[in-house]
Coordinates of C-alpha atoms and ligand atoms in Angstrom, one line a residue:
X1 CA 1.6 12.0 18.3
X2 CA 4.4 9.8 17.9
X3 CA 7.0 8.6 20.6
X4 CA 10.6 10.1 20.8
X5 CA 10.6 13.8 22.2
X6 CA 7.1 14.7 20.6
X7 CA 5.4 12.6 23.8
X8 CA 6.9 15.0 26.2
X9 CA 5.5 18.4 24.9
X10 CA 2.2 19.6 22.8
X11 CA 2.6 20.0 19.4
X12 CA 0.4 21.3 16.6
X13 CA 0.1 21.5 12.9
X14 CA -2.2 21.8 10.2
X15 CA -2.3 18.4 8.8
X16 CA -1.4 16.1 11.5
X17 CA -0.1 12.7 10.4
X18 CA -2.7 10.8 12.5
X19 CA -5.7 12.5 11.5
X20 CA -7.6 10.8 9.3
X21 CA -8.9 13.0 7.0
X22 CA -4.9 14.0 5.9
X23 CA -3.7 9.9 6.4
X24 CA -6.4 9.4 3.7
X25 CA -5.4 12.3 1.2
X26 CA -3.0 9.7 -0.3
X27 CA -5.5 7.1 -0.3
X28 CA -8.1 9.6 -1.3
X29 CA -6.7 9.8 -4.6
X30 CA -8.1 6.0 -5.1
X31 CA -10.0 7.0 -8.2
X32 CA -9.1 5.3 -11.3
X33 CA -9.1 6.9 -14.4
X34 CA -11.7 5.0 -17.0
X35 CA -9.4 4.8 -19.6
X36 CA -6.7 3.6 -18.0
X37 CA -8.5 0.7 -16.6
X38 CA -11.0 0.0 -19.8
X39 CA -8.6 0.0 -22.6
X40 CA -6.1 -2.8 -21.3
X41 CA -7.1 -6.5 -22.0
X42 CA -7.4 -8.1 -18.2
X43 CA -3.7 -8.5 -16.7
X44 CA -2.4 -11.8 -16.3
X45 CA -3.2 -13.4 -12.8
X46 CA 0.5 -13.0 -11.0
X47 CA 2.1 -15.6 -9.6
X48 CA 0.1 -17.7 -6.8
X49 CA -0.3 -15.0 -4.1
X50 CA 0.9 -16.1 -0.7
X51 CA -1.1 -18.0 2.0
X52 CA 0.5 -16.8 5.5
X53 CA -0.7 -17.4 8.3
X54 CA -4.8 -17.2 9.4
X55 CA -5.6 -13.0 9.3
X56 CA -6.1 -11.6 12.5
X57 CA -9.0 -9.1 12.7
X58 CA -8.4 -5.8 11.3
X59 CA -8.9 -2.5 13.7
X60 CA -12.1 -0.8 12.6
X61 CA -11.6 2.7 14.0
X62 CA -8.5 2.6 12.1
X63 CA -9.9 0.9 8.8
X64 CA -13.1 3.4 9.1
X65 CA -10.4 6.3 8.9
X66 CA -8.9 5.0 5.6
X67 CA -12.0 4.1 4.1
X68 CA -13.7 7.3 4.8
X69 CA -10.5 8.5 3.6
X70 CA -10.4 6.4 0.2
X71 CA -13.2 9.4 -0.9
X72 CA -11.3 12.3 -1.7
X73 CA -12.2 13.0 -5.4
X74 CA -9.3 12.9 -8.1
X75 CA -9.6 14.1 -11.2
X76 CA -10.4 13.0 -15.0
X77 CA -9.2 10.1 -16.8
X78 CA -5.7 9.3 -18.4
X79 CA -4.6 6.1 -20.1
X80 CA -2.0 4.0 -20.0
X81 CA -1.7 0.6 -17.8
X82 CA 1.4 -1.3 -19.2
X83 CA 1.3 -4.9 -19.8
X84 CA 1.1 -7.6 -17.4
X85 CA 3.9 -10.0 -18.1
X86 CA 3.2 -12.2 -15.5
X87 CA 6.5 -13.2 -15.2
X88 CA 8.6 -12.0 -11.8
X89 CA 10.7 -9.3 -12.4
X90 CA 13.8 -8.5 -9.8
X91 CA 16.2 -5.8 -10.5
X92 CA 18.2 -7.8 -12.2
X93 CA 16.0 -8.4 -14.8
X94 CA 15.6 -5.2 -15.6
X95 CA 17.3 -3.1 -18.3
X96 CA 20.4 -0.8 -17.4
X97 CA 18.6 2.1 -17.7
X98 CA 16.2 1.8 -15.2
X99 CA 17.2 4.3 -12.2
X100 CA 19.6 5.4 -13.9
X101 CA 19.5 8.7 -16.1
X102 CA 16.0 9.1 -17.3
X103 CA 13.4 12.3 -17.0
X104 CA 13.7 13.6 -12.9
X105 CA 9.6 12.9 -12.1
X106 CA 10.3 14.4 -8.7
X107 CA 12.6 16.7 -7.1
X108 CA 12.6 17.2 -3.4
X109 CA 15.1 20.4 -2.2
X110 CA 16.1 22.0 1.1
X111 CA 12.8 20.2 2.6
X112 CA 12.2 20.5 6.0
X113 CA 9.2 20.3 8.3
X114 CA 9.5 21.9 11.8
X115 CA 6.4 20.8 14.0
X116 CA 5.2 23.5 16.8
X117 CA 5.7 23.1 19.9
X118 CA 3.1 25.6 21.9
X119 CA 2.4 26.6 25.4
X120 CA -0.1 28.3 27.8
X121 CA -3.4 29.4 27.1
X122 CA -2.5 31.4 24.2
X123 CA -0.4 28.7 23.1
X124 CA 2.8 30.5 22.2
X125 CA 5.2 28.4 20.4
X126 CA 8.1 27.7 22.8
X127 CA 10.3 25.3 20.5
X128 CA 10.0 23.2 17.3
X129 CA 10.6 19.7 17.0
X130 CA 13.0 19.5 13.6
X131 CA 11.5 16.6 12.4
X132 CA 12.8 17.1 8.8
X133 CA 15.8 19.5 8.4
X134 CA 16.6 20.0 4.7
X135 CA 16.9 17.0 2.7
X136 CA 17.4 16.8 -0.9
X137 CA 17.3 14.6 -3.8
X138 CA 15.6 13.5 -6.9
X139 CA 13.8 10.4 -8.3
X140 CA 13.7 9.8 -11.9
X141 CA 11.1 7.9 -13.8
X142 CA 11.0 4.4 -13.3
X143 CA 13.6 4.8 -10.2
X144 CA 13.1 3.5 -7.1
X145 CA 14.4 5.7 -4.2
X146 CA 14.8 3.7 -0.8
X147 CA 14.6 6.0 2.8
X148 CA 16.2 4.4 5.4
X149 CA 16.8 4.7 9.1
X150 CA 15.9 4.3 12.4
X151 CA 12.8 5.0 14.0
X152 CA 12.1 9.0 14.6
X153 CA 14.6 10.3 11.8
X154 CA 11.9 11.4 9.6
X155 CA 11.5 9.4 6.9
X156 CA 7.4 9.2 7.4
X157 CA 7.4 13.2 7.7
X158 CA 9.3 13.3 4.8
X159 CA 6.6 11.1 3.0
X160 CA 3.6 13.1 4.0
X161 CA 5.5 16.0 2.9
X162 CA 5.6 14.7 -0.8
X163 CA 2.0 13.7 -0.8
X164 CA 1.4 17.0 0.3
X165 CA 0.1 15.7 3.4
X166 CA 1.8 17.5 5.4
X167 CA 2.8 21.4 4.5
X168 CA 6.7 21.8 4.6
X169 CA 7.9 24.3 6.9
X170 CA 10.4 25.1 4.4
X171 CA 12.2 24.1 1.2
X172 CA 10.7 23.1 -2.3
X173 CA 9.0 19.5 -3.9
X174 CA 8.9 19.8 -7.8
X175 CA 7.0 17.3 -9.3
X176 CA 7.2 16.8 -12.8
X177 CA 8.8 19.7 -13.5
X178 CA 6.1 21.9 -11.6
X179 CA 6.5 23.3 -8.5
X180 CA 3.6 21.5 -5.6
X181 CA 5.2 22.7 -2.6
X182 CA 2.1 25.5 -1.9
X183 CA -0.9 24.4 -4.0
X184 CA -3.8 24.4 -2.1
X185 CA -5.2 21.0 -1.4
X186 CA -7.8 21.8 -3.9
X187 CA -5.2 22.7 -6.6
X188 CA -3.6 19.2 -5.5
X189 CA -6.8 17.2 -5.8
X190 CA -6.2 16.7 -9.5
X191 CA -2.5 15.5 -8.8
X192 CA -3.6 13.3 -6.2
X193 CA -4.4 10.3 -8.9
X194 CA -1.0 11.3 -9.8
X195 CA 0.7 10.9 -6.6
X196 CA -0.1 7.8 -4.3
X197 CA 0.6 6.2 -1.1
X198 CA 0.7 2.9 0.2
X199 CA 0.4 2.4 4.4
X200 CA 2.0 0.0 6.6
X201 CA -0.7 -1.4 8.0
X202 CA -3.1 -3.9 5.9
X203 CA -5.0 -4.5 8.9
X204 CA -6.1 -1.4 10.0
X205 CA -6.6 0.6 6.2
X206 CA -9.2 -1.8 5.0
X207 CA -12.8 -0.9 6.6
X208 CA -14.0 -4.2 7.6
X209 CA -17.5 -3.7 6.7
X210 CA -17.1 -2.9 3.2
X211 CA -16.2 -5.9 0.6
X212 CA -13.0 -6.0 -1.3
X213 CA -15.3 -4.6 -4.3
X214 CA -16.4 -1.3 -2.6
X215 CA -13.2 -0.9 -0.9
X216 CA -11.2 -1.1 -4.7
X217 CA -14.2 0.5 -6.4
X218 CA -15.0 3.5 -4.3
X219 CA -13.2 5.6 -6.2
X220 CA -14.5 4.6 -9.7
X221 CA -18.3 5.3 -7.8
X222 CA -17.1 8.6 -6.2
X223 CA -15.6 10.2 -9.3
X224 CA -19.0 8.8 -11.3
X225 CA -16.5 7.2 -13.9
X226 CA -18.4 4.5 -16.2
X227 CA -16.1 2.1 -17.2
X228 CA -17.0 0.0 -19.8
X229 CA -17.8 -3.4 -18.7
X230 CA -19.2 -2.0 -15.7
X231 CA -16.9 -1.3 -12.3
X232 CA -17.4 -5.3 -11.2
X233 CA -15.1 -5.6 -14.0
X234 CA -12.5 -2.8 -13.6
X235 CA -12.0 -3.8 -10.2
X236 CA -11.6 -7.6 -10.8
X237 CA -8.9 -6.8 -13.2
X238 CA -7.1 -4.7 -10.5
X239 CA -7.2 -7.7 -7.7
X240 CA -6.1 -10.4 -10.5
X241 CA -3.0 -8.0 -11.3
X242 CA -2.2 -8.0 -8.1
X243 CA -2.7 -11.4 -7.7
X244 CA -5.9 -12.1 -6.1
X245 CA -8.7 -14.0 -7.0
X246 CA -11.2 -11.8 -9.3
X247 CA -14.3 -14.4 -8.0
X248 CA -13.2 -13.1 -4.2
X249 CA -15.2 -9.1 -5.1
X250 CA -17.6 -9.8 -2.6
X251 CA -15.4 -11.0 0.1
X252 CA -14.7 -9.0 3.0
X253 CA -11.2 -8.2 4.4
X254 CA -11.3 -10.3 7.5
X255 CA -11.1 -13.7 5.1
X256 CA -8.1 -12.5 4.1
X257 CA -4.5 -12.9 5.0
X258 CA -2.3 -9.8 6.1
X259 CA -0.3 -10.4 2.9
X260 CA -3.3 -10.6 0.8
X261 CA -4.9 -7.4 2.5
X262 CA -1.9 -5.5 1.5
X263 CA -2.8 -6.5 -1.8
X264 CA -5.9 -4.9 -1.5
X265 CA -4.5 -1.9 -0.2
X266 CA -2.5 -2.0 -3.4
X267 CA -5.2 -2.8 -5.8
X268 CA -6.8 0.5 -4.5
X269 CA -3.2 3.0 -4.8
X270 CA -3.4 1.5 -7.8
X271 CA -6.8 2.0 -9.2
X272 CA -5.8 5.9 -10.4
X273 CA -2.9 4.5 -12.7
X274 CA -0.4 6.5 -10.0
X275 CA 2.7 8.5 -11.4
X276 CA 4.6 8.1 -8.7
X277 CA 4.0 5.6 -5.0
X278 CA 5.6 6.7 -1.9
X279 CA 5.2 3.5 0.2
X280 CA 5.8 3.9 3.4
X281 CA 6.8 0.5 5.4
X282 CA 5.0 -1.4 2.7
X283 CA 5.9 -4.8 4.4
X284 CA 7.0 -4.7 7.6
X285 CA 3.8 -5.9 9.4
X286 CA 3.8 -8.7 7.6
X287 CA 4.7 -12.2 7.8
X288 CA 8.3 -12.6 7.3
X289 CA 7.5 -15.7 4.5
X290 CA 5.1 -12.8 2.9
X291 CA 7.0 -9.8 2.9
X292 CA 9.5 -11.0 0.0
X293 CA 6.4 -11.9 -2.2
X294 CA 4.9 -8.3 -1.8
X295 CA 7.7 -6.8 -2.7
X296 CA 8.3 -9.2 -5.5
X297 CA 4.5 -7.5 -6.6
X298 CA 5.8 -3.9 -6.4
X299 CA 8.6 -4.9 -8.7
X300 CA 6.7 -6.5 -11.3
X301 CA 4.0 -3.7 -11.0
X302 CA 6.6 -0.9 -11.1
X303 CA 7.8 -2.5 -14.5
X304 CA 4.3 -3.4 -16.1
X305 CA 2.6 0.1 -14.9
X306 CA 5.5 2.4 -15.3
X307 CA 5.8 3.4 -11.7
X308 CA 8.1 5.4 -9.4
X309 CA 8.5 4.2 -5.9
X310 CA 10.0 6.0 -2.6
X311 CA 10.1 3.3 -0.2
X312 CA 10.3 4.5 2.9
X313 CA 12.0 1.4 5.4
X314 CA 13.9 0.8 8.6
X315 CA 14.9 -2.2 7.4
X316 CA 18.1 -2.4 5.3
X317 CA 17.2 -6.1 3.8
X318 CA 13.9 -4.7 2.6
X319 CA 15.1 -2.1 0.2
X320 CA 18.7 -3.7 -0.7
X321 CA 15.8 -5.7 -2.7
X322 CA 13.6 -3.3 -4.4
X323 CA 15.5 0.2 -4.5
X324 CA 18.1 1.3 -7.1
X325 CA 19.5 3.9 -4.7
X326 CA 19.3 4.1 -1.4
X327 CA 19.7 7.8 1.0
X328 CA 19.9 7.1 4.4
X329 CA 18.8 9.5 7.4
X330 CA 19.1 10.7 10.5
X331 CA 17.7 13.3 12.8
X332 CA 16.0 15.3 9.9
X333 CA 18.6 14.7 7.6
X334 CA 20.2 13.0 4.9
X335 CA 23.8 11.4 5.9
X336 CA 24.4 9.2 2.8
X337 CA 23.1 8.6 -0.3
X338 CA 24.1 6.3 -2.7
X339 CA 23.2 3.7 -6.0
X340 CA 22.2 0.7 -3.9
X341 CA 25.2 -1.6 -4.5
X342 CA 27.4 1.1 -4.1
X343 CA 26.1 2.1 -0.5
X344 CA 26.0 -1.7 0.3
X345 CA 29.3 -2.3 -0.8
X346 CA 31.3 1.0 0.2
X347 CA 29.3 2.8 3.0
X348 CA 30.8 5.8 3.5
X349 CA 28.7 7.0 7.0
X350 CA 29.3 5.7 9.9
X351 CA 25.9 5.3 10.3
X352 CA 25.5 3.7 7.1
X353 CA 28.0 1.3 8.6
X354 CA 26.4 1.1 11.6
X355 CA 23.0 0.2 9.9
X356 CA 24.3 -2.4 7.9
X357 CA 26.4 -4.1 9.9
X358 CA 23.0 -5.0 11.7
X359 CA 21.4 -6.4 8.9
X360 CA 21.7 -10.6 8.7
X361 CA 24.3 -12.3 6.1
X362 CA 22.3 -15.2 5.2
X363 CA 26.0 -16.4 3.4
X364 CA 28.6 -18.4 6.3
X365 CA 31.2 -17.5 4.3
X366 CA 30.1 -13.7 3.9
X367 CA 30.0 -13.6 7.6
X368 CA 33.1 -13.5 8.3
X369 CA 35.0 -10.9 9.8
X370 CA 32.0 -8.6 10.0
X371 CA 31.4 -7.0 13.7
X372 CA 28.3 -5.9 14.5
X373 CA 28.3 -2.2 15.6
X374 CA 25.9 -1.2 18.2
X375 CA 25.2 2.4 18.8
X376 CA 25.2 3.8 21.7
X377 CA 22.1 5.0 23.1
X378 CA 18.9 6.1 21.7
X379 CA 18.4 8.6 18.1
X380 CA 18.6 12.3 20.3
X381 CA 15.5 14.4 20.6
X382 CA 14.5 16.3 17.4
X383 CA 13.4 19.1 19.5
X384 CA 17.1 20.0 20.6
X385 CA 19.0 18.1 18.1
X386 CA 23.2 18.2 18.4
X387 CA 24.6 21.0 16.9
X388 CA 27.2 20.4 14.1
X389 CA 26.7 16.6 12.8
X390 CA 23.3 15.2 14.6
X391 CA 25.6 11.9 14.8
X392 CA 28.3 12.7 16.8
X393 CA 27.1 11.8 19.8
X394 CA 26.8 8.1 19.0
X395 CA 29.8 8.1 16.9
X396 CA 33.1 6.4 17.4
X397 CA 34.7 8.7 15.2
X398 CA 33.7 11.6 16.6
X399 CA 36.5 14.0 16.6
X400 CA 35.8 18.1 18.3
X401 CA 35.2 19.2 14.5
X402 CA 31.9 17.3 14.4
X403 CA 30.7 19.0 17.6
X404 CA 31.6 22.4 15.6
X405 CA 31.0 22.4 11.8
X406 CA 28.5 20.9 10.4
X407 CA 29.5 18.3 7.4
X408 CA 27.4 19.1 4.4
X409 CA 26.7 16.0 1.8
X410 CA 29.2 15.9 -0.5
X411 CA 30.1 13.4 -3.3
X412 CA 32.7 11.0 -2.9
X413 CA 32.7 8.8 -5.1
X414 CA 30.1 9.0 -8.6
X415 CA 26.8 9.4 -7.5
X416 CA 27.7 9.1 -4.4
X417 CA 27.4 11.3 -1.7
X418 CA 28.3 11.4 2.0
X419 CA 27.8 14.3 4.9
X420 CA 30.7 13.2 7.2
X421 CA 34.5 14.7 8.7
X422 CA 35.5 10.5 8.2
X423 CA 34.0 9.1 5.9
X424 CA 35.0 5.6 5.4
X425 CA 35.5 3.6 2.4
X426 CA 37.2 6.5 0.3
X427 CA 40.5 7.5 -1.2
X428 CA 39.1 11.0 -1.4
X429 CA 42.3 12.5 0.4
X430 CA 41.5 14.9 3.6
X431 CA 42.2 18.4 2.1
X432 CA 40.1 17.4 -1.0
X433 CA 37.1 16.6 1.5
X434 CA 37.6 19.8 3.3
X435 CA 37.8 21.4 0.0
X436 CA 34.8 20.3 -1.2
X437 CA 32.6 20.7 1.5
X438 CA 34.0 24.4 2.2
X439 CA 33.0 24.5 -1.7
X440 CA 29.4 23.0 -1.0
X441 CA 29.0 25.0 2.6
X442 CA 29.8 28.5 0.4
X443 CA 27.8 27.6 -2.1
X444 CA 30.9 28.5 -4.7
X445 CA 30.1 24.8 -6.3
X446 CA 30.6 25.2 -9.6
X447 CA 33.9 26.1 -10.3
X448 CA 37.1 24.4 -11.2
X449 CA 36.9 20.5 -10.2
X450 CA 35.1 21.2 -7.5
X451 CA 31.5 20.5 -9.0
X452 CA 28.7 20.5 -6.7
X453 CA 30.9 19.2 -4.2
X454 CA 32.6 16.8 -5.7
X455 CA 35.7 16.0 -4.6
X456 CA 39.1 16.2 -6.8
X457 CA 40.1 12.5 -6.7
X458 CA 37.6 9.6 -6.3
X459 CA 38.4 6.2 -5.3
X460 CA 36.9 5.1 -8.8
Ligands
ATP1 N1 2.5 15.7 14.1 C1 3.6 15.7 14.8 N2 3.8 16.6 15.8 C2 5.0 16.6 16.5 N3 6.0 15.8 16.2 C3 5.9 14.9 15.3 C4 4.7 14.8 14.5 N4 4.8 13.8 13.6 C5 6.0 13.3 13.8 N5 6.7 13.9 14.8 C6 8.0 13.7 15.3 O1 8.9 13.9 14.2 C7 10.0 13.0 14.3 C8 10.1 12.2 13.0 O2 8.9 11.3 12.9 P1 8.7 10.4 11.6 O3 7.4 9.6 11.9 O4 8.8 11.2 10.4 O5 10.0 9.4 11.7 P2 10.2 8.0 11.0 O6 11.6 8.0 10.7 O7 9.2 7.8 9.9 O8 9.9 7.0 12.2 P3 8.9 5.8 12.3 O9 9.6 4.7 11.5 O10 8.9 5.5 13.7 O11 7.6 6.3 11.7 C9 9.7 12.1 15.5 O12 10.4 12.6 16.6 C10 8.2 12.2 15.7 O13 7.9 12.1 17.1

């Protein structure tokens, strides 16, 4: 179990996130379809990979558990690796339309997971902790979708839930236009190439008795796929598109770096031509001097494969990088939710605020005039959150109708939404907030100017 409330009390559920066998589901689906892996001339080696500091030695409990993990089956074969440009791609290279409209690949609505909380011998449930509350939002093709906050708000839940790691307690994932939320695991096993996940921690995913060849080509043995220059060759052209060194195969994961290891990791997500990643602290056990080169990888892999990233982060710096918009949580829910720039530049949350103002200016001049705001206190227990907005009691705005009525998101500003009584950094007058969220809270959305929420005037 994880720290916050959940140490105090027993808690149970089908699929728990530290279990191996359902940490591995994601990784499971490490089976690479032959086509997709055959038909493409070998990528272009990226950019020098990193050299951080000496690896340290990699858990093998941990690494055994991923490994094993690494087996589940996926399913046939589909084509369709892009083209390595072996050039670095950042967001500003890309075109305008990336993130922005575009085909939804996944929707995620009114999802929640409450974990059981039993007692006695019979082990009655006595209370729930709320890790996830209802959070909602969509990522189109090619976006990537960053899922921010503190420690214990849910983002990781919220993860598991869209691998289907973890079954929701409530609410609805659509995934390319089909509904996943209650397929069986082996109705998902076929969708699992589909849908991927990349862990936090290099070190302890990687089984250290197995060379970087098994580990990358277990799944081509597992699903019995012949590729057609032989597996050797399928999975040296994964580790040179991800920047290794093809002549490295039979190299195990202790001669590598941390950085390089998460390579690894992502040579194998990679190895079933994924749909969509959710990565889940991709970089934040790494080396600082590494962590901007792994995510410079993501980017240039997101536009030569065609892939659609959650990233799932704590740290603000981290996705202001890779993600075209940004939702930011708390307690279970979602606060904010923003286009990147726009959340960067205008938060409208408190907490947002409160987030960002933490994050280092690396610019003097940019410095200026910024306080740092320090919460108050610790994120309250999800097993008796506050009633009304979960971030009132840490909130200097705080007035008594955020201890009463519950804000609901509402947008602000285009494509920008915010769940807040005072939300800063908008002209949106006070009886056209109250308006719309009455609107949202009835769920009489759709009439008049009140669409979905939105509030009559916007302050752009
Ligand atoms: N299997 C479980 N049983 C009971 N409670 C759980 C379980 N998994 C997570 N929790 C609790 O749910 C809440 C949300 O956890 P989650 O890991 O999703 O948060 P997070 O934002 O990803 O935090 P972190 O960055 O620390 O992983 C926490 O209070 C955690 O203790």
């Amino acid at each position: 179990m994880k720290g916050g409330s959940g140490d105090m009390v027993s808690t149970s559920d089908d699929k728990s996130p530290e279990e191996p066998a359902a940490r591995g589901g994601a990784e499971a689906g490490a089976v690479p379809e032959e086509a997709g892996v055959k038909a493409e001339a070998a990528p272009k080696t990226r950019p020098a990979p990193e050299d951080d500091p000496e690896p340290e030695p990699a858990s093998e409990s941990a690494s055994e558990s991923a490994s094993e993990a690494a087996s589940e089956p996926g399913a046939g074969s589909r084509a369709g690796a892009g083209k390595a440009s072996g050039v670095p791609l950042g967001k500003e290279a890309r075109s305008a339309g990336d993130g922005g409209g575009g085909e939804v690949l996944l929707e995620v609505d009114g999802l929640g997971k409450h974990f059981p909380v039993t007692a006695g011998v019979l082990r009655r449930q006595v209370a729930a902790v709320k890790a996830v509350d209802g959070v909602s939002f969509t990522v189109r093709k090619g976006e990537t979708l960053g899922l921010v906050g503190e420690s214990g708000c849910g983002k990781t839940t919220t993860g598991r839930m869209i691998m289907r790691l973890l079954d929701p307690s409530f609410g609805r994932i659509v995934f390319e236009g089909r509904d996943i939320t209650k397929l069986s695991q082996k109705r998902m096993r076929p969708l699992r190439r589909d849908l991927q996940m990349i862990f936090q921690d290099p070190y302890s995913s990687l089984n250290p008795r197995q060379t970087v060849g098994a580990i990358v080509g277990a799944a081509f043995r597992l699903q019995k796929i012949q590729t057609e220059q032989g597996v050797k060759k399928a999975v040296q052209e994964l580790l040179e598109l991800v920047g290794l060194n093809p002549e490295h195969y039979n190299r195990y994961p202790h001669e590598f770096s941390g950085g390089q290891r998460q390579r690894i990791g992502i040579a194998r997500t990679l190895a079933l031509r994924p749909k969509l990643i959710v990565a889940d602290e991709p970089v934040s056990a790494l080396d600082v001097s590494v962590q901007a080169q792994v995510v410079n990888l993501l980017e240039d892999l997101q536009d030569e494969l065609d892939l659609t990233y959650v990233v799932i982060a704590h740290d603000l710096s981290v996705v202001r990088h890779i993600a075209d918009r940004v939702a930011v949580m708390y307690l279970g829910k979602i606060v904010e939710i923003a286009d990147r720039d726009d959340l960067y530049e205008r938060p409208m949350h408190p907490y947002t605020n409160a987030l960002l103002s933490a994050v280092p200016v690396p610019d003097p001049s940019r410095r200026e005039g910024r306080d740092r705001i320090r919460l108050q206190g610790d994120v309250p227990s999800p097993l008796d959150p506050p009633p009304a907005c979960r971030f009132h009691t840490r909130c200097w705005k705080a007035q008594d109708i955020c201890k009463q009525v519950e804000p609901p998101l509402v947008e602000l500003s285009p494509g920008h939404q915010a769940a807040c009584h005072f939300p800063e950094n908008t002209t949106v007058s006070a009886t056209d907030l109250v308006a719309a969220q009455s609107a949202v809270t009835k769920g009489a959305a759709d009439s008049g100017t009140l669409k979905k929420g939105k509030a009559d005037s916007v302050d752009d």
